[in-house]
Coordinates of C-alpha atoms in Angstrom, one line a residue:
Chain A
M787 CA 162.5 -26.6 -131.6
N788 CA 160.7 -28.7 -134.1
L789 CA 158.1 -31.1 -132.1
D790 CA 156.8 -32.6 -135.1
L791 CA 157.9 -36.4 -134.6
R792 CA 156.3 -37.7 -137.7
L793 CA 158.8 -39.6 -140.1
D794 CA 160.1 -37.3 -142.5
T795 CA 160.4 -39.5 -145.6
S796 CA 161.6 -36.9 -148.0
G797 CA 165.1 -36.9 -146.7
D798 CA 167.8 -34.3 -146.7
F799 CA 168.8 -32.0 -149.5
Y800 CA 171.1 -34.7 -151.4
A801 CA 168.4 -37.5 -150.7
Q802 CA 165.7 -35.4 -152.4
K803 CA 167.8 -34.7 -155.4
F804 CA 168.6 -38.3 -155.5
Q805 CA 165.2 -39.5 -155.1
P806 CA 163.6 -39.6 -158.7
T807 CA 163.7 -42.8 -160.1
K808 CA 161.9 -44.5 -163.2
R809 CA 161.1 -47.6 -161.0
D810 CA 158.5 -48.3 -158.2
D811 CA 160.1 -51.3 -157.1
T812 CA 163.5 -50.1 -155.5
L813 CA 164.5 -48.7 -152.4
I814 CA 166.7 -45.7 -151.5
L815 CA 169.2 -46.3 -148.7
N816 CA 171.7 -44.4 -146.9
M817 CA 175.0 -46.0 -146.6
G818 CA 176.8 -43.9 -143.9
P819 CA 177.9 -41.3 -143.0
Q820 CA 178.5 -43.5 -139.9
H821 CA 178.8 -46.7 -141.5
P822 CA 181.8 -48.7 -140.2
S823 CA 182.9 -49.8 -143.7
T824 CA 183.0 -46.4 -144.8
H825 CA 186.0 -45.4 -142.4
G826 CA 184.8 -42.3 -141.2
V827 CA 182.3 -40.1 -142.5
L828 CA 181.3 -40.9 -146.1
R829 CA 177.9 -41.3 -147.2
I830 CA 176.8 -43.2 -150.2
L831 CA 173.2 -42.7 -151.3
L832 CA 171.9 -46.1 -152.8
E833 CA 169.1 -47.2 -155.0
I834 CA 168.7 -50.8 -154.4
D835 CA 166.7 -53.5 -156.2
G836 CA 166.6 -56.3 -153.5
E837 CA 170.2 -56.7 -152.7
Y838 CA 171.7 -55.2 -156.0
I839 CA 172.7 -51.6 -156.7
V840 CA 170.9 -49.8 -159.3
R841 CA 172.6 -46.4 -158.6
A842 CA 175.0 -45.0 -156.1
E843 CA 176.2 -41.6 -155.3
P844 CA 178.4 -40.6 -152.7
V845 CA 177.9 -37.5 -150.7
L846 CA 180.9 -35.8 -149.5
G847 CA 182.2 -32.9 -147.1
Y848 CA 180.9 -34.2 -143.8
I849 CA 184.6 -33.0 -142.4
H850 CA 185.4 -30.4 -144.9
R851 CA 188.0 -28.0 -143.1
M852 CA 188.6 -25.6 -146.0
H853 CA 192.7 -26.5 -146.0
E854 CA 192.6 -24.3 -149.1
K855 CA 191.6 -21.2 -147.4
M856 CA 193.8 -21.9 -144.5
A857 CA 196.7 -21.8 -147.1
E858 CA 195.9 -18.3 -148.0
V859 CA 195.6 -17.1 -144.6
M860 CA 198.5 -18.8 -143.0
S861 CA 202.0 -18.0 -143.9
Y862 CA 204.1 -20.8 -145.6
P863 CA 205.7 -22.2 -142.3
Q864 CA 202.5 -21.7 -140.4
Y865 CA 200.8 -24.1 -143.0
L866 CA 203.6 -27.0 -142.8
P867 CA 201.6 -29.0 -140.3
N868 CA 198.3 -28.6 -142.3
P869 CA 198.8 -31.2 -145.2
A870 CA 199.6 -34.0 -142.7
R871 CA 196.1 -33.4 -141.5
T872 CA 194.3 -34.1 -144.6
D873 CA 195.7 -37.7 -145.2
Y874 CA 196.6 -38.5 -141.9
L875 CA 197.9 -42.1 -143.0
H876 CA 200.5 -40.9 -145.5
A877 CA 201.1 -37.7 -143.8
L878 CA 204.6 -37.4 -145.1
A879 CA 203.8 -37.4 -148.7
W880 CA 201.4 -34.8 -148.4
G881 CA 203.8 -32.6 -146.3
W882 CA 206.6 -33.5 -149.0
A883 CA 204.1 -32.1 -151.7
H884 CA 203.8 -28.8 -149.9
V885 CA 207.2 -28.3 -149.3
G886 CA 208.3 -29.4 -152.6
A887 CA 206.0 -27.0 -154.2
V888 CA 207.5 -24.4 -152.4
E889 CA 210.9 -25.3 -153.1
R890 CA 210.3 -25.6 -156.6
I891 CA 208.7 -22.1 -157.2
M892 CA 211.7 -20.5 -154.8
G893 CA 214.5 -22.7 -156.2
I894 CA 215.6 -23.8 -152.8
E895 CA 218.1 -26.6 -152.9
V896 CA 217.7 -29.7 -150.7
P897 CA 221.0 -31.3 -149.5
E898 CA 221.5 -34.7 -150.4
R899 CA 221.4 -36.3 -147.2
A900 CA 218.1 -34.7 -146.7
E901 CA 216.6 -36.3 -149.9
Y902 CA 217.6 -39.5 -148.4
I903 CA 216.1 -39.1 -145.1
R904 CA 213.0 -37.9 -146.7
V905 CA 212.9 -41.1 -149.1
I906 CA 213.6 -43.3 -146.0
T907 CA 210.9 -41.8 -143.7
C908 CA 208.2 -41.4 -146.5
E909 CA 208.6 -45.1 -147.6
L910 CA 208.5 -45.9 -144.1
N911 CA 205.1 -43.8 -143.6
R912 CA 203.9 -46.0 -146.9
I913 CA 204.3 -49.3 -145.2
N914 CA 202.4 -47.8 -142.3
S915 CA 199.8 -46.8 -144.5
H916 CA 199.3 -49.9 -146.7
L917 CA 199.7 -51.8 -143.2
L918 CA 196.6 -50.0 -141.8
W919 CA 194.7 -50.4 -145.3
W920 CA 195.4 -54.1 -145.1
G921 CA 194.0 -54.5 -141.6
A922 CA 191.0 -52.3 -142.2
Y923 CA 190.1 -53.8 -145.5
L924 CA 190.1 -57.4 -143.9
L925 CA 188.0 -56.2 -140.9
D926 CA 185.4 -54.7 -143.5
L927 CA 185.5 -58.3 -145.3
G928 CA 184.9 -60.0 -141.6
A929 CA 188.4 -61.0 -140.7
F930 CA 189.3 -59.7 -137.3
T931 CA 192.9 -61.2 -136.7
P932 CA 194.9 -59.5 -139.5
I933 CA 194.3 -55.8 -137.9
M934 CA 196.1 -56.8 -134.7
Y935 CA 199.0 -58.4 -136.7
S936 CA 199.2 -55.0 -138.8
F937 CA 199.2 -53.0 -135.8
D938 CA 201.8 -54.8 -134.3
D939 CA 203.9 -53.9 -137.2
R940 CA 202.7 -50.4 -137.2
E941 CA 203.7 -49.9 -133.7
I942 CA 207.1 -50.6 -134.2
I943 CA 207.6 -48.3 -137.3
M944 CA 205.4 -45.5 -135.4
D945 CA 208.0 -45.8 -132.4
I946 CA 210.9 -45.5 -134.8
M947 CA 209.5 -42.4 -136.4
Q948 CA 208.3 -40.7 -133.1
R949 CA 211.9 -40.5 -131.8
I950 CA 213.1 -38.5 -134.9
T951 CA 209.7 -36.7 -136.0
G952 CA 208.2 -35.9 -132.6
S953 CA 204.9 -37.6 -133.6
R954 CA 203.2 -40.6 -134.3
L955 CA 200.7 -40.0 -137.0
T956 CA 200.5 -36.4 -138.3
Y957 CA 204.1 -35.9 -139.1
C958 CA 205.2 -32.5 -139.7
Y959 CA 208.9 -33.3 -140.3
Y960 CA 209.9 -31.7 -143.7
R961 CA 210.9 -28.1 -144.0
F962 CA 211.7 -26.0 -146.8
G963 CA 215.0 -27.0 -147.8
G964 CA 215.3 -30.1 -145.8
V965 CA 214.1 -31.9 -142.6
S966 CA 213.7 -30.6 -139.2
D967 CA 216.2 -32.9 -137.5
D968 CA 218.9 -35.5 -138.4
I969 CA 218.4 -39.3 -138.1
D970 CA 221.1 -41.1 -136.0
D971 CA 222.4 -44.5 -135.7
R972 CA 219.8 -45.8 -133.8
F973 CA 217.3 -44.9 -136.3
V974 CA 219.5 -46.6 -139.0
N975 CA 219.7 -49.7 -136.9
E976 CA 216.2 -49.9 -135.9
T977 CA 214.9 -49.2 -139.3
R978 CA 217.2 -52.2 -140.7
E979 CA 216.1 -54.5 -137.9
Q980 CA 212.4 -53.6 -138.7
C981 CA 212.9 -54.2 -142.6
A982 CA 214.3 -57.7 -141.8
R983 CA 211.4 -58.2 -139.6
M984 CA 208.9 -57.1 -142.0
K985 CA 210.3 -59.4 -144.7
E986 CA 209.4 -62.4 -142.7
R987 CA 206.1 -61.0 -141.8
F988 CA 205.2 -60.7 -145.5
K989 CA 205.5 -64.3 -145.9
M990 CA 203.3 -64.8 -143.0
Y991 CA 200.9 -62.5 -144.3
K992 CA 200.7 -64.4 -147.5
D993 CA 200.3 -67.7 -145.9
L994 CA 197.7 -66.3 -143.6
V995 CA 195.7 -63.9 -145.6
T996 CA 196.8 -63.6 -149.5
D997 CA 196.1 -67.3 -150.2
N998 CA 193.0 -67.8 -148.3
F999 CA 190.1 -69.1 -150.0
I1000 CA 187.7 -67.2 -148.4
L1001 CA 189.3 -63.7 -149.0
R1002 CA 189.8 -64.7 -152.7
K1003 CA 185.9 -65.4 -152.9
R1004 CA 185.4 -61.8 -151.5
V1005 CA 188.1 -59.9 -153.9
E1006 CA 188.5 -62.1 -157.0
E1007 CA 186.4 -60.6 -160.1
I1008 CA 184.9 -58.0 -157.9
G1009 CA 184.9 -54.4 -158.8
E1010 CA 186.4 -54.6 -162.2
I1011 CA 187.9 -51.2 -163.3
S1012 CA 189.4 -50.9 -167.1
V1013 CA 192.4 -48.5 -167.6
Q1014 CA 190.1 -46.5 -169.6
T1015 CA 187.6 -45.9 -166.8
C1016 CA 190.8 -45.0 -164.6
R1017 CA 191.8 -42.5 -167.2
K1018 CA 188.5 -41.0 -167.6
Y1019 CA 188.0 -40.2 -163.9
G1020 CA 191.6 -39.4 -163.3
A1021 CA 192.6 -42.6 -160.9
T1022 CA 195.9 -43.2 -159.8
G1023 CA 197.8 -45.1 -157.4
P1024 CA 197.2 -48.7 -156.5
V1025 CA 193.8 -48.2 -158.3
L1026 CA 195.1 -47.7 -161.7
R1027 CA 198.2 -50.1 -160.8
G1028 CA 195.5 -52.8 -160.3
S1029 CA 194.2 -52.4 -163.7
G1030 CA 197.4 -53.0 -165.4
Q1031 CA 198.8 -49.8 -166.0
A1032 CA 202.3 -49.4 -164.2
Y1033 CA 202.2 -45.4 -163.6
D1034 CA 204.2 -44.0 -160.5
V1035 CA 204.9 -40.5 -160.1
R1036 CA 208.2 -41.6 -158.6
R1037 CA 209.1 -42.9 -161.9
A1038 CA 207.1 -41.0 -164.2
E1039 CA 207.9 -37.5 -162.8
P1040 CA 211.1 -38.4 -160.7
Y1041 CA 211.5 -35.9 -157.9
S1042 CA 214.1 -36.0 -154.9
V1043 CA 216.4 -39.0 -155.6
Y1044 CA 214.0 -41.6 -156.6
D1045 CA 215.7 -42.1 -159.8
R1046 CA 218.7 -43.5 -158.1
F1047 CA 217.3 -46.4 -156.5
D1048 CA 216.3 -49.7 -158.0
F1049 CA 212.7 -50.6 -157.6
N1050 CA 209.7 -52.3 -159.5
I1051 CA 206.2 -50.7 -159.9
P1052 CA 204.0 -53.7 -159.4
A1053 CA 200.9 -53.8 -161.7
Y1054 CA 198.5 -56.2 -162.1
D1055 CA 196.0 -56.7 -165.1
T1056 CA 193.4 -58.5 -163.4
C1057 CA 191.5 -55.1 -162.8
D1058 CA 189.7 -56.3 -159.7
A1059 CA 190.0 -55.9 -155.9
M1060 CA 192.5 -58.7 -155.7
G1061 CA 194.5 -56.6 -158.4
R1062 CA 194.7 -53.6 -156.0
Y1063 CA 195.2 -55.9 -152.9
M1064 CA 198.3 -57.4 -154.7
V1065 CA 199.7 -54.1 -155.7
R1066 CA 199.8 -52.9 -152.2
M1067 CA 201.2 -56.1 -150.7
D1068 CA 203.8 -55.8 -153.3
E1069 CA 204.5 -52.1 -152.8
M1070 CA 205.3 -52.6 -149.2
Q1071 CA 208.1 -55.0 -150.2
E1072 CA 209.1 -52.5 -152.9
S1073 CA 209.3 -49.7 -150.1
I1074 CA 211.4 -52.0 -148.0
K1075 CA 213.9 -52.6 -151.0
I1076 CA 214.2 -48.6 -151.5
I1077 CA 214.9 -47.9 -147.9
E1078 CA 217.4 -50.7 -147.5
Q1079 CA 219.2 -49.1 -150.6
A1080 CA 218.8 -45.6 -149.1
L1081 CA 220.3 -46.7 -146.0
D1082 CA 223.2 -48.5 -147.6
S1083 CA 224.0 -45.2 -149.6
L1084 CA 223.1 -42.6 -147.0
P1085 CA 225.4 -39.7 -147.7
Q1086 CA 226.8 -37.4 -144.9
G1087 CA 226.2 -33.7 -144.9
D1088 CA 223.4 -31.2 -143.8
F1089 CA 220.1 -32.2 -143.0
I1090 CA 218.7 -28.9 -143.9
H1091 CA 220.2 -26.3 -146.5
P1092 CA 222.1 -23.8 -144.3
K1093 CA 220.7 -21.3 -146.3
A1094 CA 217.1 -22.3 -146.3
P1095 CA 214.6 -19.6 -145.6
K1096 CA 212.6 -19.9 -142.3
R1097 CA 210.1 -17.0 -143.7
A1098 CA 209.5 -18.2 -147.3
K1099 CA 208.4 -15.6 -149.4
P1100 CA 208.5 -17.1 -153.1
P1101 CA 208.5 -14.8 -156.2
A1102 CA 205.2 -14.6 -158.2
G1103 CA 204.2 -17.4 -160.4
D1104 CA 202.6 -20.6 -160.1
V1105 CA 204.1 -24.2 -159.9
Y1106 CA 202.6 -27.5 -160.0
F1107 CA 204.4 -30.3 -157.8
A1108 CA 203.1 -34.0 -157.5
V1109 CA 204.3 -36.8 -155.6
E1110 CA 203.2 -40.4 -155.3
G1111 CA 201.3 -41.1 -152.1
A1112 CA 199.8 -44.3 -150.9
R1113 CA 196.5 -43.6 -152.4
G1114 CA 197.9 -42.2 -155.8
K1115 CA 199.2 -38.9 -157.1
I1116 CA 199.0 -36.1 -154.7
G1117 CA 199.4 -32.6 -156.4
M1118 CA 199.8 -29.2 -155.2
H1119 CA 199.3 -26.3 -157.6
L1120 CA 200.7 -23.2 -155.8
V1121 CA 200.0 -19.6 -157.0
S1122 CA 202.2 -17.1 -155.4
D1123 CA 201.9 -13.2 -155.8
G1124 CA 205.2 -12.8 -153.9
G1125 CA 203.5 -12.4 -150.5
K1126 CA 204.2 -14.2 -147.3
S1127 CA 201.1 -16.7 -147.9
A1128 CA 200.1 -18.4 -151.0
Y1129 CA 197.9 -16.6 -153.3
R1130 CA 196.1 -19.9 -154.1
L1131 CA 196.9 -23.3 -153.1
K1132 CA 194.8 -26.1 -154.6
L1133 CA 195.4 -29.4 -153.4
R1134 CA 195.0 -32.8 -155.5
A1135 CA 193.7 -35.5 -153.3
P1136 CA 194.1 -38.6 -155.0
G1137 CA 191.2 -40.3 -153.2
F1138 CA 188.8 -37.7 -154.6
S1139 CA 189.3 -38.8 -158.4
N1140 CA 189.6 -42.7 -157.2
L1141 CA 186.1 -42.2 -155.3
S1142 CA 184.5 -40.7 -158.1
L1143 CA 184.6 -43.7 -160.4
F1144 CA 182.6 -45.4 -157.5
A1145 CA 179.3 -44.5 -158.9
E1146 CA 180.0 -46.2 -162.3
V1147 CA 181.8 -49.3 -161.1
S1148 CA 179.2 -50.2 -158.2
Q1149 CA 176.3 -50.3 -160.7
G1150 CA 174.8 -53.9 -160.5
T1151 CA 176.8 -55.2 -157.7
L1152 CA 175.7 -56.6 -154.7
I1153 CA 175.8 -54.5 -151.4
S1154 CA 178.3 -56.7 -149.8
D1155 CA 180.5 -56.5 -152.9
A1156 CA 180.1 -52.6 -152.9
V1157 CA 181.7 -52.6 -149.1
S1158 CA 184.7 -54.9 -150.8
I1159 CA 185.1 -52.3 -153.7
L1160 CA 185.0 -49.2 -151.5
G1161 CA 187.5 -51.0 -149.2
S1162 CA 189.8 -51.7 -152.3
L1163 CA 189.9 -48.1 -153.0
D1164 CA 191.5 -47.3 -149.8
L1165 CA 189.7 -44.2 -148.9
V1166 CA 190.9 -41.8 -146.3
I1167 CA 188.0 -39.3 -146.1
P1168 CA 189.9 -36.2 -144.6
E1169 CA 191.7 -36.3 -147.7
I1170 CA 188.9 -36.4 -149.9
D1171 CA 186.9 -34.0 -147.9
R1172 CA 190.1 -31.7 -147.2
Chain B
M135 CA 218.0 -25.1 -134.9
S136 CA 221.8 -24.1 -135.9
D137 CA 223.3 -20.7 -135.8
A138 CA 223.4 -20.8 -139.6
D139 CA 219.7 -20.9 -139.9
E140 CA 219.3 -17.8 -137.7
K141 CA 221.6 -15.7 -139.7
S142 CA 219.9 -16.5 -143.0
V143 CA 216.8 -15.0 -141.3
E144 CA 218.6 -11.5 -141.0
V145 CA 219.4 -11.0 -144.4
P146 CA 217.3 -8.0 -145.3
D147 CA 215.0 -8.4 -148.0
K148 CA 216.4 -6.1 -150.5
E149 CA 219.6 -8.0 -150.5
K150 CA 217.7 -11.2 -151.4
A151 CA 215.6 -9.5 -154.0
A152 CA 218.8 -8.5 -155.7
K153 CA 220.2 -11.8 -155.5
T154 CA 217.2 -13.3 -157.5
E155 CA 217.2 -10.4 -159.8
E156 CA 220.8 -11.2 -160.8
S157 CA 220.0 -14.6 -161.9
P158 CA 216.5 -15.1 -163.0
P159 CA 215.5 -18.7 -161.7
P160 CA 215.5 -21.3 -164.5
I161 CA 213.0 -23.2 -162.5
Y162 CA 210.8 -26.0 -163.9
T163 CA 207.2 -25.0 -163.1
G164 CA 206.0 -28.5 -163.3
Y165 CA 204.0 -27.6 -166.7
D166 CA 205.5 -29.1 -169.8
L167 CA 203.0 -27.3 -171.9
D168 CA 200.8 -24.3 -170.9
Y169 CA 198.1 -22.6 -172.8
F170 CA 195.6 -19.8 -172.5
V171 CA 192.4 -21.0 -174.1
T172 CA 189.2 -19.2 -174.8
P173 CA 186.1 -20.4 -173.3
D174 CA 184.5 -21.3 -176.5
D175 CA 187.9 -23.3 -177.6
L176 CA 187.8 -25.3 -174.1
V177 CA 185.6 -28.2 -175.3
E178 CA 187.6 -28.8 -178.5
A179 CA 191.1 -28.4 -176.8
V180 CA 189.9 -31.1 -174.1
E181 CA 188.7 -33.2 -176.9
K182 CA 192.0 -33.2 -178.6
L183 CA 193.8 -33.9 -175.3
D184 CA 191.2 -37.0 -174.7
Q185 CA 192.4 -38.3 -178.0
A186 CA 196.1 -37.9 -177.2
D187 CA 195.2 -40.3 -174.3
F188 CA 195.5 -37.8 -171.4
F189 CA 193.7 -37.8 -168.1
L190 CA 192.4 -35.0 -166.0
E191 CA 194.5 -34.4 -162.9
D192 CA 192.2 -31.8 -161.4
I193 CA 190.7 -28.6 -161.9
S194 CA 192.0 -25.4 -160.0
C195 CA 190.7 -21.9 -160.0
V196 CA 192.3 -18.7 -159.1
D197 CA 190.4 -15.2 -158.3
L198 CA 192.1 -12.4 -160.3
Q199 CA 191.1 -8.8 -161.1
E200 CA 190.4 -10.0 -164.8
G201 CA 187.9 -12.7 -163.6
F202 CA 188.4 -16.4 -162.6
Q203 CA 191.4 -18.5 -163.9
V204 CA 190.1 -21.9 -164.2
V205 CA 193.2 -24.1 -164.6
Y206 CA 192.8 -27.6 -166.2
H207 CA 195.8 -30.1 -165.6
F208 CA 196.3 -32.9 -167.8
D209 CA 198.8 -35.7 -167.5
R210 CA 199.4 -38.9 -169.5
F211 CA 200.2 -42.5 -168.2
D212 CA 202.4 -43.9 -171.3
Q213 CA 204.4 -40.8 -171.9
P214 CA 204.2 -38.5 -168.9
G215 CA 204.0 -34.8 -169.4
R216 CA 201.8 -32.2 -167.7
V217 CA 199.7 -29.8 -170.0
G218 CA 197.8 -26.7 -168.2
L219 CA 195.0 -25.3 -169.8
R220 CA 194.0 -21.9 -168.6
V221 CA 190.5 -20.3 -169.2
M222 CA 189.5 -16.9 -168.0
A223 CA 185.9 -16.5 -167.1
D224 CA 184.0 -13.4 -166.8
R225 CA 183.5 -12.1 -163.2
Q226 CA 180.0 -10.9 -163.8
K227 CA 178.8 -13.7 -165.7
P228 CA 181.5 -16.7 -164.8
E229 CA 180.3 -19.3 -167.2
I230 CA 182.4 -21.9 -169.0
P231 CA 181.3 -24.9 -170.8
S232 CA 181.4 -28.1 -168.7
I233 CA 183.8 -31.2 -169.8
H234 CA 182.1 -33.9 -167.9
H235 CA 180.9 -35.7 -171.1
I236 CA 184.6 -36.1 -172.0
F237 CA 185.9 -36.8 -168.7
P238 CA 183.6 -38.0 -166.5
G239 CA 185.9 -37.4 -163.6
A240 CA 185.4 -33.5 -164.1
D241 CA 182.1 -33.9 -162.7
W242 CA 183.2 -33.3 -158.9
H243 CA 186.1 -31.0 -159.6
E244 CA 183.7 -28.8 -161.7
R245 CA 181.3 -29.3 -158.6
E246 CA 184.0 -28.2 -156.3
C247 CA 184.9 -25.2 -158.1
F248 CA 181.3 -23.9 -158.3
D249 CA 181.4 -24.3 -154.6
F250 CA 184.1 -22.4 -153.7
F251 CA 184.3 -19.6 -156.6
G252 CA 180.8 -19.8 -157.8
V253 CA 182.0 -20.6 -161.5
I254 CA 179.1 -21.9 -163.5
F255 CA 179.8 -25.0 -165.9
K256 CA 177.2 -24.9 -168.4
G257 CA 175.9 -28.2 -169.2
H258 CA 176.9 -29.8 -166.1
P259 CA 174.0 -32.3 -165.1
N260 CA 174.2 -32.2 -161.4
L261 CA 175.7 -28.7 -160.3
L262 CA 175.0 -29.2 -156.6
P263 CA 177.4 -28.2 -153.6
I264 CA 180.0 -31.0 -153.1
L265 CA 181.9 -30.3 -150.1
L266 CA 180.2 -27.1 -148.7
D267 CA 176.9 -27.4 -146.6
P268 CA 173.9 -27.3 -149.0
D269 CA 172.6 -24.8 -146.7
Y270 CA 175.6 -22.7 -146.7
Q271 CA 174.2 -19.2 -147.5
G272 CA 177.3 -16.9 -147.6
P273 CA 179.5 -15.9 -150.6
P274 CA 181.7 -18.4 -152.1
P275 CA 184.5 -19.1 -149.4
L276 CA 187.4 -18.7 -151.7
L277 CA 186.5 -15.3 -153.3
K278 CA 189.2 -12.6 -152.6
A279 CA 188.3 -9.1 -151.2
E280 CA 188.4 -6.4 -153.8
S281 CA 191.8 -5.0 -152.2
E282 CA 193.4 -8.4 -152.1
R283 CA 192.8 -9.2 -155.7
K284 CA 195.8 -9.2 -158.0
G285 CA 195.8 -8.9 -161.8
L286 CA 197.3 -11.4 -164.1
Q287 CA 200.3 -9.2 -164.6
D288 CA 201.1 -9.3 -161.1
I289 CA 201.5 -13.1 -160.9
Y290 CA 202.5 -13.8 -164.3
P291 CA 204.7 -10.7 -165.1
D292 CA 206.5 -12.2 -168.4
R293 CA 203.9 -14.1 -169.8
D294 CA 202.2 -14.2 -173.3
L295 CA 198.4 -14.1 -172.5
T296 CA 197.2 -14.5 -176.2
P297 CA 194.9 -17.6 -176.3
V298 CA 196.4 -20.6 -178.2
D299 CA 194.7 -21.6 -181.6
V300 CA 193.4 -25.1 -180.7
K301 CA 192.3 -25.9 -184.3
S302 CA 196.1 -25.5 -185.3
D303 CA 198.3 -28.4 -186.3
K304 CA 201.0 -26.9 -184.1
F305 CA 198.8 -27.6 -180.9
V306 CA 197.8 -31.0 -181.8
S307 CA 201.7 -31.9 -182.6
E308 CA 202.6 -30.2 -179.4
I309 CA 200.3 -32.1 -177.2
T310 CA 200.9 -35.4 -178.9
N311 CA 204.6 -34.9 -178.4
C312 CA 204.5 -33.5 -174.8
S313 CA 206.8 -35.3 -172.5
N314 CA 208.7 -34.8 -169.1
P315 CA 212.1 -34.1 -169.7
K316 CA 213.0 -36.1 -166.6
Y317 CA 211.2 -39.1 -167.2
R318 CA 213.2 -42.1 -168.5
N319 CA 211.7 -45.3 -169.6
P320 CA 212.8 -48.3 -167.4
L321 CA 212.8 -50.6 -170.2

């Protein structure tokens, strides 16, 4: 036991590496890993001059669980629940990336009805994810009430999802070749009701928050990210679309039946936190549009392919499969040697790439603005740390 | 679960294998272009991708008998299409050049690869552990045991493994015209 109680000013491994600085009038500050605005366990080392950030460096890995090793140890069906534990807010998109990669390498067909069910549930999950982001972001900026409204809406969606998927947050609903259970009339009716309700709620959200002068002061012209910066860092999702580039995997690399639906890809070229905010607010309405179209044209048939393999054993080779998650492009690089478990599974977490541009963007901003920028990136730390 | 599902499980493996052999699956692998590149040519290839407006998706790595296969994935915003670059790093001396000066986003991906496999990226300014504990002493966690390691031939049975000539005009025109067959411009 170390009984030396003198203050250790040298810091840990990362702080020591970060320490050398040319100036003697700056201060090294740790933001996190338990800071409330970092939503979990993200730590950011800051060199500050007064209230201004001179340098910033995120430190990751506090909840690293080695999901990629687990994929090599577990068989394919055993790994099904794992992707949902990375990004717990948009669990279904991660599950989809995994089953999609296995379906692609094995050439498994997915029945049409199952594709529609996947689209409906994945979009419901996306709305849920954006709603939580919306509430939590405003909480970061000092507005307490909106998170109560957003949880009100989230509860209804989670109840709808719970009936068919069996869980409320970390869904494990997709299977190789379909989904685990069919949806029924009650699900369809409840989803329609909720879609109608959400449309009214969005109007209220706009009046209450989006048009609010205080919010706009905190987000407009804060954290400007150019498209070129996004490209250099590989940022995708609302971060990229908030910089004016309408890139969405659902349109760029259409998977499932997304090419059958009519929806817009919102993009704002203001490049600031407000742009990213508006993209997410509009995306929820686009998701509602997709869900309503899918419910209108929901085909009859199997919810899982009758010959879908339970014990997947893909042929040797490698594939890449990408889907659009709430935070951006989720990619899975699956390498198979013909065995029962993956030879290698690489998970591309959108948050990982999105966060990597923070060091550049935060330079010269106020600490309070850095909190706003971090929130506008919509970070889910388990996804970044994997 | 329905009866049909149960039945499919009982299909013997041999029969399944026979089926797949009859009709080699014409699967889309997710790669629109896929190249092997020598470590010396990597930086030049990435520069050309940068000039063609690609962005770096991620850097993946596979532990094989021949060494480490580092796979770079690139995609494009305006004209989607995925390009894969595969670089083989020697097992005894796993060194390949860093591309962080072209794509600063590669910084973290290279650190992750260093963390999990011990691949050294020459010229990286800050090659420290990123996801693992800096005090971790053991071998890189994703290294395969000697007995489990597969060769390139096992995973890519009928693939041409010769590295591409990145200086050729063919390479440049291929990446410039690369596009995803399913993409259709909504306008």
